[in-house]
Short mmCIF file of C-alpha atoms and ligand atoms in Angstrom, two decimals:
data_model
loop_
_atom_site.label_atom_id
_atom_site.label_comp_id
_atom_site.label_asym_id
_atom_site.label_seq_id
_atom_site.Cartn_x
_atom_site.Cartn_y
_atom_site.Cartn_z
CA MET R 261 56.32 -34.61 40.06
CA SER R 262 56.10 -36.90 37.07
CA SER R 263 53.67 -36.08 34.34
CA TYR R 264 51.22 -38.45 32.68
CA THR R 265 48.96 -38.36 29.64
CA ILE R 266 45.20 -38.77 29.71
CA PRO R 267 42.71 -38.91 26.85
CA VAL R 268 39.62 -36.72 26.97
CA GLY R 269 37.07 -37.41 24.25
CA PRO R 270 36.18 -37.87 21.48
CA LEU R 271 33.18 -39.28 23.33
CA HIS R 272 32.93 -37.75 26.73
CA VAL R 273 29.98 -37.14 29.03
CA ALA R 274 30.54 -33.43 29.31
CA LEU R 275 31.65 -32.64 25.76
CA GLU R 276 28.73 -31.74 23.55
CA GLU R 277 30.46 -32.75 20.34
CA PRO R 278 33.27 -35.17 19.50
CA MET R 279 36.79 -33.86 19.84
CA TYR R 280 39.87 -35.65 21.08
CA PHE R 281 42.15 -33.99 23.62
CA ARG R 282 45.45 -35.56 24.57
CA VAL R 283 46.09 -33.95 27.90
CA GLU R 284 49.50 -33.81 29.49
CA ALA R 285 48.97 -33.56 33.26
CA GLN R 286 51.03 -33.09 36.36
CA GLY R 287 49.05 -33.99 39.44
CA GLU R 288 45.74 -32.10 39.06
CA MET R 289 47.17 -29.62 36.60
CA VAL R 290 47.07 -29.52 32.79
CA VAL R 291 50.56 -28.82 31.48
CA GLY R 292 50.19 -29.64 27.80
CA LEU R 293 47.51 -30.24 25.24
CA ASP R 294 47.08 -31.74 21.81
CA ILE R 295 43.81 -31.45 19.91
CA THR R 296 42.72 -33.90 17.24
CA ALA R 297 39.71 -33.16 15.14
CA GLY R 298 38.04 -34.98 12.30
CA HIS R 299 35.48 -37.21 13.98
CA VAL R 300 32.39 -35.80 12.31
CA HIS R 301 33.62 -34.92 8.85
CA ARG R 302 30.68 -35.23 6.45
CA GLY R 303 32.08 -33.91 3.17
CA ILE R 304 29.62 -31.04 2.90
CA GLU R 305 32.06 -28.73 1.09
CA ALA R 306 32.38 -31.27 -1.70
CA LEU R 307 28.64 -31.86 -1.71
CA ALA R 308 28.03 -28.11 -2.11
CA MET R 309 29.89 -28.22 -5.40
CA THR R 310 27.47 -30.79 -6.80
CA ARG R 311 24.32 -28.89 -5.82
CA ASN R 312 22.85 -25.85 -7.54
CA PHE R 313 22.60 -22.41 -5.91
CA TYR R 314 19.08 -23.02 -4.63
CA GLN R 315 19.80 -26.42 -3.14
CA ASN R 316 22.79 -25.01 -1.30
CA ILE R 317 20.55 -22.67 0.69
CA THR R 318 19.04 -25.72 2.34
CA LEU R 319 22.34 -27.57 2.54
CA THR R 320 24.25 -24.74 4.29
CA GLU R 321 21.42 -24.41 6.80
CA ARG R 322 22.24 -27.95 7.91
CA LEU R 323 25.90 -27.35 8.74
CA CYS R 324 25.18 -26.53 12.32
CA SER R 325 21.98 -26.49 14.30
CA LEU R 326 22.63 -23.61 16.66
CA CYS R 327 23.79 -21.01 14.15
CA SER R 328 21.79 -22.56 11.33
CA ASN R 329 20.49 -19.23 10.11
CA SER R 330 23.90 -17.55 9.83
CA HIS R 331 25.06 -20.03 7.21
CA PRO R 332 22.36 -19.64 4.55
CA SER R 333 22.09 -15.90 5.11
CA THR R 334 25.84 -15.41 4.64
CA TYR R 335 25.82 -17.78 1.67
CA CYS R 336 22.98 -15.79 0.08
CA MET R 337 24.89 -12.58 0.80
CA ALA R 338 27.89 -13.97 -1.09
CA LEU R 339 25.66 -14.78 -4.08
CA GLU R 340 24.04 -11.36 -3.91
CA ASN R 341 27.44 -9.63 -3.71
CA LEU R 342 28.57 -11.56 -6.75
CA ALA R 343 25.48 -10.75 -8.81
CA SER R 344 25.20 -7.15 -7.47
CA ILE R 345 21.72 -7.84 -6.15
CA ARG R 346 20.34 -5.29 -3.72
CA ILE R 347 17.79 -6.99 -1.51
CA PRO R 348 14.62 -5.07 -0.54
CA GLU R 349 15.00 -3.02 2.64
CA ARG R 350 12.29 -4.94 4.46
CA ALA R 351 14.21 -8.14 3.79
CA GLU R 352 17.32 -6.63 5.41
CA TYR R 353 15.41 -6.09 8.63
CA LEU R 354 13.82 -9.53 8.43
CA ARG R 355 17.29 -11.08 8.08
CA VAL R 356 18.43 -9.27 11.23
CA ILE R 357 15.38 -10.55 13.12
CA ALA R 358 16.08 -14.14 12.09
CA ASP R 359 19.77 -13.86 13.03
CA GLU R 360 19.09 -12.28 16.40
CA ILE R 361 16.40 -14.79 17.34
CA LYS R 362 18.93 -17.56 16.72
CA ARG R 363 21.58 -15.67 18.70
CA VAL R 364 19.41 -15.51 21.82
CA ALA R 365 18.61 -19.21 21.64
CA SER R 366 22.22 -20.19 20.90
CA ASN R 367 23.78 -18.09 23.66
CA LEU R 368 21.26 -19.30 26.22
CA PHE R 369 21.98 -22.88 25.26
CA ASN R 370 25.67 -22.40 25.92
CA CYS R 371 25.12 -20.65 29.24
CA ALA R 372 22.70 -23.38 30.30
CA ILE R 373 25.32 -26.06 29.58
CA LEU R 374 27.71 -24.12 31.79
CA GLY R 375 25.24 -24.64 34.63
CA HIS R 376 25.03 -28.35 33.85
CA ILE R 377 28.81 -28.80 33.82
CA ILE R 378 29.32 -27.12 37.20
CA GLY R 379 26.63 -29.41 38.62
CA PHE R 380 24.04 -26.67 39.01
CA ASP R 381 21.32 -28.53 37.15
CA SER R 382 18.41 -26.46 38.38
CA LEU R 383 20.10 -23.45 36.78
CA PHE R 384 20.54 -25.48 33.59
CA LYS R 385 16.84 -26.34 33.56
CA HIS R 386 15.80 -22.80 34.28
CA VAL R 387 17.86 -21.30 31.45
CA MET R 388 16.68 -23.99 29.05
CA GLU R 389 13.11 -23.29 30.03
CA THR R 390 13.61 -19.62 29.27
CA ARG R 391 15.10 -20.61 25.93
CA GLU R 392 11.86 -22.46 25.20
CA ILE R 393 10.21 -19.07 24.68
CA MET R 394 12.60 -18.52 21.77
CA GLN R 395 11.94 -22.02 20.45
CA ASP R 396 8.21 -21.31 20.42
CA VAL R 397 8.86 -17.99 18.67
CA LYS R 398 10.83 -19.79 15.95
CA GLU R 399 8.15 -22.41 15.55
CA THR R 400 5.38 -19.83 15.34
CA ILE R 401 7.08 -17.41 12.96
CA TYR R 402 9.13 -19.75 10.81
CA GLY R 403 7.42 -23.10 11.24
CA ASN R 404 10.36 -25.00 12.73
CA ARG R 405 12.14 -24.97 16.08
CA MET R 406 15.71 -25.10 14.72
CA ASP R 407 15.98 -24.51 10.98
CA LEU R 408 14.20 -21.30 10.18
CA ALA R 409 14.40 -21.59 6.37
CA ALA R 410 14.13 -17.81 6.34
CA ASN R 411 16.47 -17.03 3.45
CA CYS R 412 16.30 -17.16 -0.30
CA ILE R 413 18.51 -15.61 -2.94
CA GLY R 414 17.57 -11.94 -3.06
CA GLY R 415 15.75 -11.66 0.23
CA VAL R 416 13.76 -13.72 2.67
CA LYS R 417 10.84 -16.05 2.24
CA TYR R 418 8.84 -15.09 5.31
CA ASP R 419 7.08 -11.96 6.39
CA LEU R 420 5.68 -10.56 9.60
CA ASP R 421 2.06 -9.47 9.42
CA GLU R 422 0.62 -7.28 12.13
CA GLU R 423 -0.46 -10.18 14.28
CA ARG R 424 2.93 -11.86 14.18
CA SER R 425 4.78 -8.60 14.82
CA LYS R 426 2.66 -8.12 17.90
CA TYR R 427 3.28 -11.68 19.03
CA LEU R 428 7.04 -11.26 18.52
CA TRP R 429 7.03 -8.00 20.46
CA GLN R 430 5.15 -9.56 23.38
CA GLN R 431 7.45 -12.55 23.56
CA MET R 432 10.49 -10.24 23.55
CA GLU R 433 8.98 -8.32 26.48
CA ARG R 434 8.68 -11.65 28.30
CA MET R 435 12.28 -12.50 27.46
CA LYS R 436 13.58 -9.20 28.83
CA LYS R 437 12.43 -9.96 32.36
CA HIS R 438 13.86 -13.48 32.30
CA LEU R 439 17.15 -12.40 30.77
CA ASP R 440 17.71 -9.64 33.34
CA GLU R 441 17.12 -12.15 36.10
CA ILE R 442 19.45 -14.73 34.56
CA TYR R 443 22.19 -12.17 33.96
CA ALA R 444 22.06 -11.08 37.60
CA LEU R 445 22.26 -14.72 38.66
CA TYR R 446 25.41 -15.41 36.67
CA CYS R 447 27.01 -12.22 38.00
CA LYS R 448 26.14 -12.73 41.65
CA ASN R 449 25.45 -16.36 42.46
CA SER R 450 28.28 -17.66 44.63
CA PHE R 451 28.24 -21.22 43.15
CA VAL R 452 28.53 -19.96 39.61
CA ARG R 453 31.28 -17.51 40.49
CA LEU R 454 33.25 -20.02 42.54
CA ARG R 455 33.52 -22.40 39.59
CA THR R 456 33.94 -19.93 36.73
CA GLU R 457 35.82 -16.87 37.94
CA GLY R 458 39.51 -16.91 37.06
CA VAL R 459 39.07 -20.27 35.28
CA GLY R 460 40.32 -20.80 31.72
CA VAL R 461 41.81 -17.34 31.39
CA LEU R 462 42.71 -16.15 27.91
CA SER R 463 44.74 -12.96 28.12
CA LYS R 464 44.16 -10.19 25.60
CA GLU R 465 47.64 -10.78 24.12
CA ASP R 466 46.92 -14.47 23.60
CA ALA R 467 43.47 -13.70 22.27
CA LEU R 468 45.08 -11.50 19.61
CA ARG R 469 47.80 -14.06 18.94
CA PHE R 470 45.26 -16.82 18.30
CA ALA R 471 43.01 -14.40 16.37
CA VAL R 472 39.96 -15.58 18.26
CA VAL R 473 36.56 -14.16 17.33
CA GLY R 474 33.08 -13.71 18.75
CA PRO R 475 32.26 -13.80 22.46
CA VAL R 476 35.64 -15.50 23.10
CA ALA R 477 37.46 -12.43 21.77
CA ARG R 478 35.06 -9.98 23.37
CA GLY R 479 35.38 -11.74 26.74
CA SER R 480 39.11 -10.98 26.56
CA GLY R 481 38.58 -7.31 25.90
CA ILE R 482 38.77 -7.28 22.10
CA ASP R 483 36.21 -4.92 20.69
CA TYR R 484 35.47 -6.76 17.43
CA ASP R 485 32.04 -7.46 16.05
CA VAL R 486 31.32 -7.82 12.32
CA ARG R 487 27.91 -6.25 12.80
CA GLN R 488 29.71 -3.02 13.71
CA LYS R 489 33.01 -3.33 11.81
CA SER R 490 31.50 -4.08 8.42
CA PRO R 491 27.74 -3.89 8.78
CA TYR R 492 25.52 -6.02 6.59
CA ALA R 493 21.73 -6.37 6.31
CA ALA R 494 20.20 -3.56 8.38
CA TYR R 495 22.83 -3.34 11.13
CA ASP R 496 24.09 0.06 9.97
CA ARG R 497 20.68 1.53 10.80
CA LEU R 498 20.30 -0.11 14.20
CA ASP R 499 21.47 1.17 17.50
CA PHE R 500 23.59 -1.23 19.56
CA GLU R 501 26.91 -1.50 21.34
CA VAL R 502 29.61 -4.16 21.14
CA GLN R 503 29.65 -6.04 24.47
CA THR R 504 33.05 -6.68 26.01
CA GLU R 505 34.55 -7.90 29.29
CA ASN R 506 38.19 -7.73 30.32
CA GLY R 507 38.71 -10.75 32.56
CA GLY R 508 39.10 -13.35 29.79
CA ASP R 509 37.79 -16.19 31.99
CA VAL R 510 34.85 -18.56 31.65
CA LEU R 511 32.52 -16.20 33.50
CA CYS R 512 33.43 -13.21 31.30
CA ARG R 513 32.58 -15.16 28.16
CA ALA R 514 29.26 -16.19 29.66
CA LYS R 515 28.50 -12.61 30.65
CA VAL R 516 29.24 -11.36 27.13
CA ARG R 517 26.88 -14.01 25.71
CA LEU R 518 24.11 -13.13 28.12
CA ARG R 519 24.44 -9.40 27.47
CA GLU R 520 24.41 -10.09 23.73
CA ALA R 521 21.19 -12.01 24.19
CA GLN R 522 19.70 -9.05 26.05
CA GLN R 523 20.85 -6.76 23.27
CA ALA R 524 19.50 -9.11 20.58
CA VAL R 525 16.06 -8.79 22.14
CA ARG R 526 16.31 -5.00 21.88
CA LEU R 527 17.55 -5.29 18.28
CA ILE R 528 14.56 -7.46 17.37
CA GLN R 529 12.22 -4.89 18.85
CA GLN R 530 13.98 -2.08 16.98
CA CYS R 531 13.54 -4.00 13.74
CA VAL R 532 9.85 -4.57 14.39
CA THR R 533 9.28 -0.82 14.85
CA ASP R 534 11.69 0.49 12.17
CA MET R 535 11.00 -2.02 9.40
CA PRO R 536 9.58 -0.34 6.27
CA ALA R 537 6.71 -1.91 4.33
CA GLY R 538 7.45 -3.41 0.94
CA PRO R 539 8.51 -6.58 -0.80
CA THR R 540 10.56 -9.20 1.02
CA CYS R 541 12.34 -10.70 -1.96
CA ILE R 542 13.39 -9.78 -5.51
CA ASP R 543 10.74 -11.05 -7.90
CA THR R 544 12.84 -12.35 -10.79
CA PRO R 545 15.08 -15.41 -10.64
CA PRO R 546 18.63 -14.26 -9.95
CA GLU R 547 21.27 -14.42 -12.66
CA ILE R 548 24.62 -15.36 -11.21
CA PRO R 549 27.59 -14.46 -13.44
CA ALA R 550 31.01 -16.10 -13.31
CA GLY R 551 33.23 -14.59 -10.65
CA GLU R 552 34.12 -14.74 -7.00
CA ALA R 553 32.79 -13.13 -3.87
CA ILE R 554 33.15 -13.03 -0.13
CA ALA R 555 30.56 -12.33 2.54
CA LYS R 556 30.87 -12.26 6.29
CA SER R 557 28.60 -11.99 9.26
CA GLU R 558 28.61 -12.21 13.02
CA ALA R 559 27.26 -15.64 13.88
CA PRO R 560 26.48 -16.37 17.56
CA ARG R 561 29.98 -17.86 17.88
CA GLY R 562 31.77 -15.07 16.00
CA GLU R 563 32.87 -14.04 12.55
CA LEU R 564 31.69 -16.33 9.77
CA ILE R 565 33.21 -15.94 6.31
CA TYR R 566 31.92 -17.39 3.04
CA TYR R 567 33.95 -17.57 -0.15
CA LEU R 568 32.19 -18.38 -3.40
CA ARG R 569 33.53 -18.89 -6.91
CA THR R 570 31.24 -19.42 -9.87
CA ASP R 571 31.75 -20.26 -13.52
CA GLY R 572 28.52 -18.98 -15.02
CA SER R 573 26.65 -22.26 -14.48
CA ASP R 574 24.18 -22.65 -11.64
CA ILE R 575 26.47 -24.84 -9.54
CA PRO R 576 29.24 -23.24 -7.46
CA GLU R 577 32.74 -23.97 -8.69
CA ARG R 578 33.97 -23.57 -5.12
CA LEU R 579 32.19 -22.82 -1.88
CA LYS R 580 34.26 -22.51 1.25
CA TRP R 581 33.58 -21.07 4.64
CA ARG R 582 35.61 -20.26 7.70
CA VAL R 583 33.70 -20.76 10.90
CA PRO R 584 34.46 -19.06 14.23
CA SER R 585 35.20 -22.28 16.13
CA TYR R 586 38.18 -22.89 13.85
CA MET R 587 39.94 -19.87 15.32
CA ASN R 588 38.66 -20.40 18.82
CA TRP R 589 39.55 -24.01 19.51
CA ASP R 590 43.26 -23.47 19.03
CA ALA R 591 43.16 -20.93 21.84
CA LEU R 592 42.14 -23.76 24.18
CA LYS R 593 45.85 -24.48 24.42
CA SER R 594 46.31 -21.19 26.16
CA MET R 595 43.14 -21.47 28.26
CA LEU R 596 43.59 -25.02 29.53
CA VAL R 597 47.27 -25.06 30.44
CA GLY R 598 47.67 -24.22 34.10
CA ASP R 599 44.07 -25.13 34.94
CA LYS R 600 42.68 -28.20 36.68
CA ILE R 601 41.77 -31.41 34.87
CA SER R 602 38.30 -31.21 36.38
CA ASP R 603 37.72 -27.89 34.60
CA ILE R 604 38.52 -29.14 31.09
CA ALA R 605 34.90 -29.69 30.08
CA LEU R 606 33.89 -26.34 31.53
CA ILE R 607 36.61 -24.47 29.65
CA VAL R 608 35.96 -26.29 26.38
CA ASN R 609 32.29 -25.39 26.69
CA SER R 610 33.21 -21.76 27.28
CA ILE R 611 34.39 -21.33 23.69
CA ASP R 612 30.97 -22.66 22.63
CA PRO R 613 32.65 -25.00 20.13
CA CYS R 614 30.73 -26.05 17.07
CA ILE R 615 32.54 -29.07 15.74
CA SER R 616 29.88 -29.97 13.20
CA CYS R 617 30.39 -26.78 11.17
CA THR R 618 34.15 -26.69 11.68
CA GLU R 619 34.62 -30.18 10.30
CA ARG R 620 31.55 -30.19 8.06
CA MET V 256 21.86 -18.19 46.58
CA PHE V 257 18.62 -16.78 47.95
CA SER V 258 17.77 -15.28 44.56
CA PHE V 259 17.81 -18.72 42.96
CA LEU V 260 15.66 -20.24 45.69
CA LYS V 261 13.04 -17.68 44.77
CA ILE V 262 13.14 -18.85 41.13
CA LEU V 263 12.95 -22.49 42.21
CA VAL V 264 9.87 -21.87 44.32
CA ARG V 265 8.27 -19.86 41.52
CA ASN V 266 8.93 -22.64 39.00
CA LEU V 267 7.56 -25.20 41.43
CA ILE V 268 4.31 -23.27 41.88
CA GLN V 269 3.97 -22.79 38.11
CA GLY V 270 3.96 -26.56 37.61
CA PRO V 271 5.34 -28.46 34.61
CA SER V 272 6.10 -26.54 31.41
CA THR V 273 5.94 -29.57 29.16
CA ASP V 274 2.87 -30.47 27.13
CA PRO V 275 1.04 -33.66 28.13
CA PHE V 276 1.49 -35.12 24.63
CA PRO V 277 0.65 -37.89 23.57
CA PHE V 278 -2.04 -38.03 26.26
CA GLY V 279 -3.19 -34.48 25.68
CA GLU V 280 -2.97 -31.70 23.15
CA THR V 281 0.24 -30.02 22.11
CA PHE V 282 1.03 -26.71 20.50
CA THR V 283 0.92 -26.58 16.69
CA PRO V 284 1.32 -23.04 15.39
CA GLU V 285 -0.18 -21.90 12.12
CA GLY V 286 2.43 -22.20 9.38
CA LEU V 287 4.34 -25.13 10.89
CA ARG V 288 6.27 -26.84 8.11
CA GLY V 289 5.02 -30.42 7.96
CA ARG V 290 3.72 -32.99 5.47
CA VAL V 291 3.82 -31.80 1.85
CA ARG V 292 0.66 -31.77 -0.29
CA PHE V 293 0.61 -31.69 -4.06
CA ASP V 294 -2.32 -30.47 -6.12
CA ALA V 295 -2.02 -31.89 -9.64
CA SER V 296 -4.73 -29.64 -11.04
CA ALA V 297 -2.67 -26.53 -10.21
CA CYS V 298 0.66 -27.87 -11.46
CA VAL V 299 2.03 -26.54 -14.75
CA GLY V 300 4.93 -28.97 -14.90
CA CYS V 301 7.68 -26.33 -14.74
CA ARG V 302 9.68 -28.63 -12.44
CA MET V 303 11.13 -25.74 -10.47
CA CYS V 304 10.28 -27.59 -7.23
CA GLU V 305 12.40 -30.54 -8.34
CA HIS V 306 15.25 -28.19 -9.30
CA VAL V 307 15.46 -26.41 -5.93
CA CYS V 308 14.98 -29.47 -3.73
CA ALA V 309 18.20 -30.12 -1.83
CA GLY V 310 17.13 -33.52 -0.60
CA GLY V 311 16.26 -34.82 -4.06
CA ALA V 312 12.88 -35.67 -2.57
CA ILE V 313 10.91 -34.76 -5.68
CA ARG V 314 10.91 -36.78 -8.91
CA PHE V 315 8.94 -36.36 -12.11
CA GLU V 316 8.34 -39.08 -14.66
CA GLN V 317 6.90 -38.14 -18.01
CA SER V 318 5.09 -40.57 -20.28
CA GLU V 319 3.06 -40.09 -23.46
CA SER V 320 -0.08 -39.28 -21.58
CA GLU V 321 0.91 -37.93 -18.17
CA LEU V 322 3.45 -36.35 -15.88
CA ARG V 323 3.80 -38.23 -12.63
CA PHE V 324 4.93 -36.46 -9.47
CA THR V 325 6.38 -38.29 -6.46
CA LEU V 326 7.71 -36.81 -3.24
CA TRP V 327 9.43 -38.94 -0.62
CA HIS V 328 8.82 -37.57 2.84
CA ASN V 329 11.80 -39.45 4.16
CA SER V 330 14.13 -37.43 1.91
CA CYS V 331 12.34 -34.14 2.48
CA THR V 332 13.92 -31.62 4.86
CA PHE V 333 10.75 -29.52 5.11
CA CYS V 334 12.67 -26.46 3.97
CA GLY V 335 9.75 -25.05 2.03
CA LEU V 336 11.84 -23.93 -0.97
CA CYS V 337 9.60 -25.87 -3.36
CA GLN V 338 6.55 -24.02 -2.07
CA HIS V 339 8.38 -20.70 -2.25
CA TYR V 340 9.34 -21.11 -5.89
CA CYS V 341 6.09 -22.72 -7.08
CA LYS V 342 4.19 -19.93 -8.83
CA THR V 343 0.82 -21.64 -8.61
CA LYS V 344 1.28 -23.08 -5.11
CA ALA V 345 0.53 -26.54 -6.42
CA ILE V 346 2.97 -27.75 -3.79
CA VAL V 347 2.49 -26.63 -0.19
CA LEU V 348 3.65 -27.67 3.25
CA THR V 349 0.84 -28.44 5.66
CA GLU V 350 0.78 -28.23 9.45
CA ASP V 351 0.47 -32.00 9.78
CA TRP V 352 3.58 -33.16 11.66
CA HIS V 353 2.37 -36.67 12.45
CA LEU V 354 4.97 -38.38 10.33
CA SER V 355 6.24 -41.16 12.55
CA HIS V 356 5.88 -44.56 10.94
CA ARG V 357 7.17 -48.11 11.00
CA GLN V 358 10.27 -49.11 9.12
CA GLU V 359 8.27 -51.22 6.68
CA GLU V 360 6.17 -48.19 5.73
CA LYS V 361 9.13 -46.05 4.81
CA TYR V 362 8.64 -46.21 1.05
CA ALA V 363 4.95 -45.53 1.47
CA MET V 364 5.62 -42.12 3.02
CA VAL V 365 5.09 -40.43 -0.31
CA GLU V 366 2.91 -37.79 -1.86
CA GLN V 367 1.93 -38.57 -5.43
CA GLY V 368 -0.02 -36.93 -8.20
CA THR V 369 -0.56 -37.16 -11.93
CA VAL V 370 -0.81 -34.23 -14.28
CA PRO V 371 -2.59 -35.41 -17.45
CA LEU V 372 -1.20 -34.28 -20.79
CA ALA V 373 -3.64 -33.10 -23.46
CA PRO V 374 -3.23 -32.54 -27.21
CA CYS V 375 -2.49 -29.01 -28.35
CA LEU V 376 -5.56 -27.50 -30.04
CA GLY V 377 -3.33 -26.28 -32.86
CA CYS V 378 -0.89 -29.04 -33.79
CA GLY V 379 -1.99 -31.96 -31.60
CA ILE V 380 1.34 -32.44 -29.81
CA SER V 381 0.84 -33.66 -26.25
CA MET V 382 1.40 -30.98 -23.63
CA ILE V 383 0.38 -29.85 -20.15
CA PRO V 384 -2.54 -27.41 -20.33
CA VAL V 385 -1.74 -24.28 -18.36
CA ALA V 386 -3.37 -24.45 -14.92
CA ASP V 387 -6.10 -21.98 -13.97
CA GLU V 388 -3.93 -20.87 -11.07
CA LEU V 389 -1.21 -19.71 -13.43
CA MET V 390 -3.72 -17.99 -15.71
CA ARG V 391 -4.92 -16.05 -12.71
CA VAL V 392 -1.35 -15.06 -11.84
CA ALA V 393 -0.75 -13.95 -15.43
CA TYR V 394 -4.06 -12.38 -16.48
CA ARG V 395 -6.14 -11.93 -13.32
CA GLU V 396 -9.33 -12.34 -15.43
CA THR V 397 -9.74 -14.71 -18.32
CA ASN V 398 -12.04 -14.77 -21.31
CA GLN V 399 -12.67 -17.29 -24.06
CA ASP V 400 -9.71 -16.20 -26.17
CA ILE V 401 -7.31 -16.37 -23.28
CA ASP V 402 -8.79 -19.69 -22.25
CA ARG V 403 -7.97 -21.08 -25.69
CA LEU V 404 -4.33 -20.10 -25.15
CA ARG V 405 -4.22 -22.52 -22.22
CA ARG V 406 -4.58 -25.46 -24.53
CA LEU V 407 -2.07 -24.36 -27.16
CA CYS V 408 1.55 -25.46 -27.11
CA PRO V 409 4.20 -22.69 -26.93
CA ASP V 410 4.86 -22.89 -30.69
CA CYS V 411 1.22 -22.51 -31.66
CA ARG V 412 0.83 -19.72 -29.10
CA ARG V 413 3.72 -17.90 -30.72
CA LYS V 414 2.24 -18.33 -34.19
CA LEU V 415 -1.08 -16.99 -32.96
CA GLY V 416 0.73 -14.07 -31.36
CA ILE V 417 2.51 -13.15 -34.60
CA LYS V 418 -0.76 -13.30 -36.53
CA GLY V 419 -2.27 -10.97 -33.96
CA VAL V 420 0.60 -8.53 -34.40
CA GLN V 421 0.22 -8.63 -38.19
CA ARG V 422 -3.49 -7.91 -37.87
CA CYS V 423 -2.72 -4.90 -35.74
CA LYS V 424 -0.27 -3.53 -38.32
CA MET V 425 -2.75 -3.76 -41.15
S1 LIG E 824 4.48 -28.21 -8.33
FE1 LIG E 824 4.75 -26.04 -8.85
S2 LIG E 824 6.99 -25.81 -9.10
FE2 LIG E 824 6.55 -28.01 -9.18
S3 LIG E 824 6.31 -28.46 -11.36
FE3 LIG E 824 4.26 -28.06 -10.56
S4 LIG E 824 3.94 -25.88 -10.92
FE4 LIG E 824 6.15 -26.22 -11.14
S1 LIG E 825 10.33 -28.93 1.48
FE1 LIG E 825 12.45 -28.75 0.71
S2 LIG E 825 13.27 -30.82 0.86
FE2 LIG E 825 11.03 -31.03 1.00
S3 LIG E 825 10.36 -31.39 -1.07
FE3 LIG E 825 10.27 -29.17 -0.76
S4 LIG E 825 12.26 -28.40 -1.49
FE4 LIG E 825 12.46 -30.64 -1.21
#
């Protein structure tokens, strides 16, 4: 059979963000793949080097909408590492709460899109409606539905009073019921399984070879989670397990994400009960010496690394970050080859790609 | 399949989840980050808000007699950093999110204020008198002597301070 080349993207109905795939196909089957990025480059890395440390908190929060909290919190961690600032213990718990709230919303968004791509739009709507609970939580506690603006250098700039803690707890109880139901649906529903089981398989060997991270790695049986491997904020005091699946297909990645959402809800509740009273932020303006530092965290899509170099002024000399999608999109070459053309969008979605932060 | 039918029926009975806005009310939680308000009487002119603002939404212009504050809502990201770092809370984000406007009004979407300068009681140089809000942060209670400090420039305050120290030593 002769092979032919088809373009997919950069603008495509089922791709959430612009990316160009040059697909080599034989009949229905993908036999080769070339990925071209660079459609949404905004020059944010260069911009960060013209903004002072404070301004960059707001700038990094705008790299990506779905993991918007992971960026400023990791950036602040890099600054705090560099200046040897120990943030108050209450702030550590509050940072976990903010991160986990975003994780639930982000993972649900991805799993909802899965429903949309396989043509199961009532499932899509249902999962998005459940996610609305998290959106309302963000709006009520932080004052915005996407960008929480929770972080500042040396702590956080929000607090939970008794009333808000109670509200958060109640909403998490609501979420638990919905999440259990949704998880069971993805595991058992015959439509979902028919379209996702055995599709876009990434073997454990390939997962290691491509050094994938986050739910993509954990869906292929790699037990790696920054929250456990090198705990930051309050994660060393919280009780949770790294979620893994061994199948390496689209369904396994979705299951990992849904279980992580369930676990995030429990983590939030643990924080609400364990959080000590006290200040939420250091009370003197931070002094940032010249030097370099690294910080990393587990964003909803996987390991996020920040590198910061300073020269003693209040503007970073260099600020660079490596986002999880950078590692994950290369592995699409392994996932897509051998699968059907009609599953391309589904498989691309299963790595939960964030092009906006990868290309920044 | 049956399990999802159950959810569908339940969602159908529950009715729409969307708010009827703009024909009815919608949900606005306390603490929503919306339109910014500036209170010139509480501002001490430290310009920290301008320094931390990523959008460059805040500008100050100083003249002989006043310090003018302007904030462009179309450059503002509603991050709240200005409010966080303002010691006197002269700048705050309100819950008003009704910010849609016509293209021709885009330069009118501003918040403005003027902080008057006053002569220093000691040397007469023009300066911003310290706002009551900051005095409360610093001293909790004020008396006449402390109140006089408000209207002294930093140099004259320092001189007064040294005199006080000398008096104590004697
Ligand atoms: S508004 Fe607040 S932060 Fe800005 S100059 Fe006035 S006192 Fe300083
Ligand atoms: S809310 Fe943020 S962007 Fe808006 S004026 Fe304040 S610091 Fe600037």
